PDB file of C-alpha atoms in Angstrom:
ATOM      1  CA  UNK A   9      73.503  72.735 121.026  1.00 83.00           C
ATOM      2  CA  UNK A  10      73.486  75.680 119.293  1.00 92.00           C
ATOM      3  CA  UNK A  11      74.202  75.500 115.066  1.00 94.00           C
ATOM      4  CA  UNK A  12      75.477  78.002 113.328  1.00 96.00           C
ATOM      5  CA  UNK A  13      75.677  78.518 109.280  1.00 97.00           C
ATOM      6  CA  UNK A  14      77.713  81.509 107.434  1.00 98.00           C
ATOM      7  CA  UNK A  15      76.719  82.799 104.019  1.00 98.00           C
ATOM      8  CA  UNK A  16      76.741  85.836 101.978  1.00 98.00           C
ATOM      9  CA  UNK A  17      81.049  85.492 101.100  1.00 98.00           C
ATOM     10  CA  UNK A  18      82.952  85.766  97.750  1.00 98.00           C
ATOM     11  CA  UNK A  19      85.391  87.917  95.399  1.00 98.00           C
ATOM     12  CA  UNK A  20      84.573  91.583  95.460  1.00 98.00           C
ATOM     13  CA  UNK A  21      87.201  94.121  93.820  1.00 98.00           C
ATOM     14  CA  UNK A  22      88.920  96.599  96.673  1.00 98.00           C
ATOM     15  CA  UNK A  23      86.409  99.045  97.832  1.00 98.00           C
ATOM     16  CA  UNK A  24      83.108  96.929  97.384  1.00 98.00           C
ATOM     17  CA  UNK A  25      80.903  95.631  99.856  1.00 98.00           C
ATOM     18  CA  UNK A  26      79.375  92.433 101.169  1.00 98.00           C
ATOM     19  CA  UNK A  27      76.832  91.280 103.604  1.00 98.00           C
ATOM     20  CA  UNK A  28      77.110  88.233 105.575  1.00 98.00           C
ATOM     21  CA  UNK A  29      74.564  86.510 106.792  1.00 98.00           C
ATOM     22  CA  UNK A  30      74.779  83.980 110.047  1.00 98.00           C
ATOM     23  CA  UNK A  31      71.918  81.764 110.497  1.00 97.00           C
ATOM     24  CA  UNK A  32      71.164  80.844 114.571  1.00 96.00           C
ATOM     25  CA  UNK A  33      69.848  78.130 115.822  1.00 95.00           C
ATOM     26  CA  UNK A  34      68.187  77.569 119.693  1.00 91.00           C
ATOM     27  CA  UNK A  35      67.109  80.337 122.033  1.00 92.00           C
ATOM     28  CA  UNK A  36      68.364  83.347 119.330  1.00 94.00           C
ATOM     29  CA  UNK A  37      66.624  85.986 121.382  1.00 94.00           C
ATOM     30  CA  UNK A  38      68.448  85.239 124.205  1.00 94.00           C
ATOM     31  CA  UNK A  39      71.832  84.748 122.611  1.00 96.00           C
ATOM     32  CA  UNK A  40      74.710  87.570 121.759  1.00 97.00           C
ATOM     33  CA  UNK A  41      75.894  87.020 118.855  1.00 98.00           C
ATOM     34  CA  UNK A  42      79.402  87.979 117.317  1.00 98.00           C
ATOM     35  CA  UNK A  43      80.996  87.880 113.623  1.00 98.00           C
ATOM     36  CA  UNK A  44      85.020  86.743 113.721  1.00 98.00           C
ATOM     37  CA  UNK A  45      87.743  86.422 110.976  1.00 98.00           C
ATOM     38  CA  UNK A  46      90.354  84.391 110.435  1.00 97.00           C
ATOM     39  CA  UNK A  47      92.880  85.531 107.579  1.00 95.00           C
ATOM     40  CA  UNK A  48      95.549  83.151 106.758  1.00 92.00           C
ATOM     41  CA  UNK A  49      98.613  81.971 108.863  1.00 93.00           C
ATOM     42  CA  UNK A  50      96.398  84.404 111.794  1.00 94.00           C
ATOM     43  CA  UNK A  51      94.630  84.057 114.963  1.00 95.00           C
ATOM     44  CA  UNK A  52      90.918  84.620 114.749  1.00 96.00           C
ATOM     45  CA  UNK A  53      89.776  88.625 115.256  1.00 97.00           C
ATOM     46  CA  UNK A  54      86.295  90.019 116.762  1.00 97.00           C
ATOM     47  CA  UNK A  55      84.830  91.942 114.135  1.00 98.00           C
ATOM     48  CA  UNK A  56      81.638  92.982 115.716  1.00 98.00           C
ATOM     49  CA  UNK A  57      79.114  91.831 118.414  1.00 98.00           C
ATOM     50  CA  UNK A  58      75.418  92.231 118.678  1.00 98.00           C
ATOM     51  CA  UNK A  59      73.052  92.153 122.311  1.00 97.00           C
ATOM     52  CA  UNK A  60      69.962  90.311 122.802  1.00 96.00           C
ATOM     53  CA  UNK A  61      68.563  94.174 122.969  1.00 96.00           C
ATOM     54  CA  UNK A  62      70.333  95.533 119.871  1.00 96.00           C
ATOM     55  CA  UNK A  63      73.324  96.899 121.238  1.00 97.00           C
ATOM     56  CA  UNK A  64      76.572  96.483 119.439  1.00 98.00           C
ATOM     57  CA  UNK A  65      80.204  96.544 119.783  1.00 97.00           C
ATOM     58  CA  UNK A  66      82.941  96.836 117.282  1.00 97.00           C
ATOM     59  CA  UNK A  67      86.458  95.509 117.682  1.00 96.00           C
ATOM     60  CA  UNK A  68      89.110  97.242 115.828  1.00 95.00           C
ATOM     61  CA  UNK A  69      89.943  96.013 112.601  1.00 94.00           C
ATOM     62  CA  UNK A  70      87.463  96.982 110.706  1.00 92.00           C
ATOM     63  CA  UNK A  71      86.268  99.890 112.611  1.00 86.00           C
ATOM     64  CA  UNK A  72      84.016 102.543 111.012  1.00 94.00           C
ATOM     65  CA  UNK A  73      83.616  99.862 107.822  1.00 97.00           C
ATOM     66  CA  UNK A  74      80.763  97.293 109.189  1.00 98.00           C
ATOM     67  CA  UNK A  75      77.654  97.276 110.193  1.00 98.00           C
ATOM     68  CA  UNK A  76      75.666  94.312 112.639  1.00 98.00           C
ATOM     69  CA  UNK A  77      72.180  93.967 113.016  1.00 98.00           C
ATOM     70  CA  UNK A  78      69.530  90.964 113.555  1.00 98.00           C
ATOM     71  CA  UNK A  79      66.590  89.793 112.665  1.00 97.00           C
ATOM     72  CA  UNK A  80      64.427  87.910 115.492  1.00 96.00           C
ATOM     73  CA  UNK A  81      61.998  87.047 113.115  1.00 96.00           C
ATOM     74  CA  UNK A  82      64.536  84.940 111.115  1.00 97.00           C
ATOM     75  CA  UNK A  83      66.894  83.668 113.608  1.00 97.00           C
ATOM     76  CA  UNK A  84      69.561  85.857 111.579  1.00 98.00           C
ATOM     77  CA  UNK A  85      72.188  87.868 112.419  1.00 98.00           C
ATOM     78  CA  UNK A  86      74.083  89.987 109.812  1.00 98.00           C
ATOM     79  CA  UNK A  87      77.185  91.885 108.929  1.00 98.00           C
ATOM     80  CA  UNK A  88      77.449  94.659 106.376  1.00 98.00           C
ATOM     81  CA  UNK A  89      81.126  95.615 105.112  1.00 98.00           C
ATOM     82  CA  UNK A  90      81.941  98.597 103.183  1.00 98.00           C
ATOM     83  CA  UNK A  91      85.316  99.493 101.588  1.00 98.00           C
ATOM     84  CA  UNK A  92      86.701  96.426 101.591  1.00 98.00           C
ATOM     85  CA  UNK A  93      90.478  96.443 101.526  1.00 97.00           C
ATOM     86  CA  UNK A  94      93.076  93.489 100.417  1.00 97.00           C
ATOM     87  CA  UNK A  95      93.699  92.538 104.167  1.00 96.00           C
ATOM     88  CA  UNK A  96      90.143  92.125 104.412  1.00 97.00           C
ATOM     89  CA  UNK A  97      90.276  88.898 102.823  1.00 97.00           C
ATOM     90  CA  UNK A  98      89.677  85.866 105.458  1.00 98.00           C
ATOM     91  CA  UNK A  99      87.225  82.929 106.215  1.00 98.00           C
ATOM     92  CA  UNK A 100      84.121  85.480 108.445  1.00 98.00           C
ATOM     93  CA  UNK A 101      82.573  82.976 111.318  1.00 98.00           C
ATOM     94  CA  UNK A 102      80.005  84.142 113.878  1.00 98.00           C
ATOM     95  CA  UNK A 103      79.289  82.671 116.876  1.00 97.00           C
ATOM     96  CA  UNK A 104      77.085  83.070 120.592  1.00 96.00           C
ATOM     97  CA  UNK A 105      80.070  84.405 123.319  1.00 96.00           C
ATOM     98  CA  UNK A 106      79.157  82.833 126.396  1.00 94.00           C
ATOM     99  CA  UNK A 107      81.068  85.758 128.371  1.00 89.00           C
ATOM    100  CA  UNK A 108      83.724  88.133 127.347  1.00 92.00           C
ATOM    101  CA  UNK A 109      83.196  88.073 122.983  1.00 94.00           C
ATOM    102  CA  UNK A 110      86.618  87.078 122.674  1.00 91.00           C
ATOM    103  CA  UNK A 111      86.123  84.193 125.441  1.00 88.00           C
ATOM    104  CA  UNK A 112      83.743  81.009 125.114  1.00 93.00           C
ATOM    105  CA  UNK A 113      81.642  80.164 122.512  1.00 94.00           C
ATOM    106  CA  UNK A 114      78.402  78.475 122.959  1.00 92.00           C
ATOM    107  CA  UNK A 115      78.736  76.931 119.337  1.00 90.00           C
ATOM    108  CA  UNK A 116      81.175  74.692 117.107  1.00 93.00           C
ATOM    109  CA  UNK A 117      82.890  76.909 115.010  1.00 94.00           C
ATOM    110  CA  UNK A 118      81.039  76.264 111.522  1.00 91.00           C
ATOM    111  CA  UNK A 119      82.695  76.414 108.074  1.00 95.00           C
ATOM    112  CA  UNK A 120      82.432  80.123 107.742  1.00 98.00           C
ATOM    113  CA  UNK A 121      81.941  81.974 104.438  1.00 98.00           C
ATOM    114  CA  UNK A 122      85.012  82.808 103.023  1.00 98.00           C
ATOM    115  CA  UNK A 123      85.792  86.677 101.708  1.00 98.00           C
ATOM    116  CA  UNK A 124      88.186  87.462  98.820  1.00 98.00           C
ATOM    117  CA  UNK A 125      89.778  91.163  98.245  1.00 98.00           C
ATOM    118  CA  UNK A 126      90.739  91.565  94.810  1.00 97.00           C
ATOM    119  CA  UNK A 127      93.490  94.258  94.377  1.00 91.00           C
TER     120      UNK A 127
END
């Protein structure tokens, strides 16, 4: 069974950045992989999605603002925010999609790195 393990959260002031990290256990080379958030009292969003082959895919709400990438070498997959709003703030997961990346999950959802927005 896959494992998955979230790092890289915290408090940053409106318009600062983080990275996130997401550590992969298993066949990573194989897997997609995709970063999620969950802000309070919400359903879980895609953020962004990476390919076995580097291709990626952005959902909507934080469009233009992040950045995925992964490291093969590491078993790693990242996400780089910029401009970080308020409404930004949630608990960031990733995961392996099995299908569709809002569908199945290969993984247990982990504990997720939480992200705080200071106004």
């Amino acid at each position: 069974q896959v494992q998955l393990v979230e790092s890289g959260g915290g408090v940053v002031q409106t318009g600062g950045s983080l990275k996130l990290s997401c550590s992969v256990s298993g066949a990573f080379s194989a897997y997609h992989v995709g970063w999620y958030r969950q802000p309070p009292l919400t359903e879980r969003e895609f953020v962004a999605g990476i390919r076995p082959n580097g291709e990626t895919k952005y959902g909507n709400v934080m469009k233009g603002r992040t950045t995925i990438s992964r490291d093969g070498a590491k078993n790693m997959a990242y996400l780089q925010m910029t401009n970080l709003q308020p409404e930004d703030s949630a608990v960031y997961y990733c995961n392996v999609p099995t299908g569709s990346w809002e569908g199945g999950f290969l993984g247990p959802w982990g504990l997720g790195t939480q992200v705080t927005v200071a106004s």
